[in-house]
XYZ file of C-alpha atoms in Angstrom:
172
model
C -80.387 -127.853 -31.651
C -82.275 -129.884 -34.013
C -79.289 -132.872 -35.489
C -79.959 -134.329 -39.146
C -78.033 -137.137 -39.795
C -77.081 -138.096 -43.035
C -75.299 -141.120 -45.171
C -72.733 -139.825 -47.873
C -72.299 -141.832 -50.696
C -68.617 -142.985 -51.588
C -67.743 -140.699 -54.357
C -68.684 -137.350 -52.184
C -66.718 -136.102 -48.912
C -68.030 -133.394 -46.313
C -66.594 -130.439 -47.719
C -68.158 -130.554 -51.072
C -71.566 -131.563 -49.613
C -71.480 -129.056 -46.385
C -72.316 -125.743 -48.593
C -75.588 -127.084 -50.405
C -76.760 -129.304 -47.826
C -76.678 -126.527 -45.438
C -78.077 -124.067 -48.090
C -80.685 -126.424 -48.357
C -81.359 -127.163 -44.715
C -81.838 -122.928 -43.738
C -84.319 -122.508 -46.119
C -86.158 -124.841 -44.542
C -85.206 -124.985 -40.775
C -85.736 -122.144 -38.377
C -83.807 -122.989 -36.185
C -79.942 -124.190 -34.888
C -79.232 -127.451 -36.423
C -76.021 -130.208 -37.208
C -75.552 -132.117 -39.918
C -73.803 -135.414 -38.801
C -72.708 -137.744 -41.015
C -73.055 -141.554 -39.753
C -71.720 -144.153 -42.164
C -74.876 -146.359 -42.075
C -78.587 -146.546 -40.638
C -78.655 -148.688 -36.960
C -81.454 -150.216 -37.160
C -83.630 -152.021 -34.590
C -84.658 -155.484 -34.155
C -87.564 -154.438 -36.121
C -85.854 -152.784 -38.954
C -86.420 -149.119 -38.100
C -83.913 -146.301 -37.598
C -82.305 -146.982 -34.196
C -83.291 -143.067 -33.031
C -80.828 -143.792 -29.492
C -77.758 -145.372 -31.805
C -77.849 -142.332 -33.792
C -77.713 -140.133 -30.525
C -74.902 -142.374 -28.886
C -72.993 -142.216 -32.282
C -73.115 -138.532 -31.951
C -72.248 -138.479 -28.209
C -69.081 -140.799 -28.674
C -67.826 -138.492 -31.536
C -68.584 -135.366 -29.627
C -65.764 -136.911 -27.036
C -63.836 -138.207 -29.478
C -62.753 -134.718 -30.849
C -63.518 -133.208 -27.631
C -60.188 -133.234 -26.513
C -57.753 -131.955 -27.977
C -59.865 -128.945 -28.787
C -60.623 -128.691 -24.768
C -56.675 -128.224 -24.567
C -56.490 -125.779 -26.569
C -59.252 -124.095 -25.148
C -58.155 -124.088 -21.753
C -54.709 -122.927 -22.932
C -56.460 -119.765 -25.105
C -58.728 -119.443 -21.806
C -56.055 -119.389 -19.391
C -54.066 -116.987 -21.031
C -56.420 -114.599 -22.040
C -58.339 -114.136 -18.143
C -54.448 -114.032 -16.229
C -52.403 -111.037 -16.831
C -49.143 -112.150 -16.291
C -49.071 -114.698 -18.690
C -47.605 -113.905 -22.425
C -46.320 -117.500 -22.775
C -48.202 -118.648 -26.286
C -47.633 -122.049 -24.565
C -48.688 -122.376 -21.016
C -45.953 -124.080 -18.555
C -47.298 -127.500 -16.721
C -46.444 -126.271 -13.702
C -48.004 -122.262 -13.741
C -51.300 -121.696 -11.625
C -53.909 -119.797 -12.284
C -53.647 -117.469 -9.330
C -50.176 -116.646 -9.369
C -50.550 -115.986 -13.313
C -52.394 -113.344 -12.225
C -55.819 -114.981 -12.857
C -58.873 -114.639 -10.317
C -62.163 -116.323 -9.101
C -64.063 -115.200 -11.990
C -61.681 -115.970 -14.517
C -61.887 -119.560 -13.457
C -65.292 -119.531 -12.705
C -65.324 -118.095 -16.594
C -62.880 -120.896 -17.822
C -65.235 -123.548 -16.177
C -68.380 -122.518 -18.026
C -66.780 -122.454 -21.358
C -65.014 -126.128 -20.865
C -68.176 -127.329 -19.730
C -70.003 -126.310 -22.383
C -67.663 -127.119 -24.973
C -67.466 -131.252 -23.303
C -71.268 -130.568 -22.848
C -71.168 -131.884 -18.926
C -70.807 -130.638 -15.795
C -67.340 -130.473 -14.425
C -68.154 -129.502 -10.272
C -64.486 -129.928 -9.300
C -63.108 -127.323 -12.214
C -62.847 -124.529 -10.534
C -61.047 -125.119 -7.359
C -59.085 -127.483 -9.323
C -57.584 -124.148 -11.675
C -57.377 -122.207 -8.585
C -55.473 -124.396 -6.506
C -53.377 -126.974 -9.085
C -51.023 -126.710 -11.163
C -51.681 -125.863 -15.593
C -51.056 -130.070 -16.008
C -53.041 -131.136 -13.583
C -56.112 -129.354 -14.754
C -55.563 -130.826 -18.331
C -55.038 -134.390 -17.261
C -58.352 -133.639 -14.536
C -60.074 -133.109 -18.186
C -58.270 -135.347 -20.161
C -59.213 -138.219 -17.477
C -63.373 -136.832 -17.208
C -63.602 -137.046 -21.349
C -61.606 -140.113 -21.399
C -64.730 -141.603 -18.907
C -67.010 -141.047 -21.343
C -69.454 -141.175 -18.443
C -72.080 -139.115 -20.040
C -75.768 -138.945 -18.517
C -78.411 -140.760 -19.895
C -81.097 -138.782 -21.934
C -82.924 -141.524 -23.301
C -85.595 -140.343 -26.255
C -88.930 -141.623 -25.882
C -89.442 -143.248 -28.418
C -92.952 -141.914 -29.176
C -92.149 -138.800 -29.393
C -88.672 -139.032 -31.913
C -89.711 -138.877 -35.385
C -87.359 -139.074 -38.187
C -88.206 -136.314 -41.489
C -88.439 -138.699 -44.552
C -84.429 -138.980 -46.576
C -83.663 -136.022 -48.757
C -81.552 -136.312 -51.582
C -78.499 -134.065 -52.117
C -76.383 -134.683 -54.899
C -72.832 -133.907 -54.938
C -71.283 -131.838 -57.672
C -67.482 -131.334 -58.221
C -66.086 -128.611 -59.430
């Protein structure tokens, strides 16, 4: 996934931006991208684009809204792979087995969480086989709340930053 990050001014919010800065960005990218908006340029000591701040800024917001969507997830998730469970809201104390769920299910339910906090999460599965509906949300709630995230430094030789485009904002 290839991440431009951008600086709105004051006058123009996300939503009226998104459609022509992505328009813009497909004709010219081939390939998946982000647009994340940071409020300003980190610079380094030197006065160029701090290429690791940028990535850090994205990682901390990625677990910022992380969770509450991982909830919801894992509720949708659970419910969908058990067959005994109609509930629209799961009950704290319900387990995945005697919902009706099975190995792959959770094996299923793992993958999707992990890839939606973007980490590996080793105890997941036996933890939705064998605990309780609350105890695998505060088991996630507690591993995004670490923010212990591994450390993919860029090299700095090889990050290059495309020159600042221009997109104005029109209201309609």
């Amino acid at each position: 996934v290839l991440f431009f990050f951008v600086i709105l001014s004051s006058t123009c919010d996300i939503e009226t931006a998104a459609p022509q800065l992505r328009q813009s960005l497909e004709g010219e990218c081939q390939c998946p991208f982000r647009v994340e908006v940071v409020p300003s340029w980190p610079l380094t000591s030197h006065g160029k684009i701090d290429v690791e701040a940028l990535v850090a800024f994205h990682r901390k917001r990625k677990l910022q809204d992380a969770v509450p969507d991982v909830h919801l997830l894992l509720a949708k998730l659970w419910n969908d792979l058990s067959t005994k469970s109609d509930h629209p809201v799961v009950p704290g104390d319900m387990t995945f087995v005697t919902a009706g769920g099975n190995s792959l299910g959770a094996v299923r339910i793992s993958q999707e969480l992990e890839f939606a906090l973007g980490r590996s999460l080793p105890l997941l599965v036996d933890k939705i086989l064998n605990d309780k509906f609350s105890d695998v949300q505060a088991y996630l709630t507690s591993v995004a709340e670490k923010r212990e995230l591994p450390d993919h430094r860029v090299q700095r030789k090889r990050a290059r930053l495309a020159p600042p485009t221009v997109v104005q904002c029109t209201s309609s």
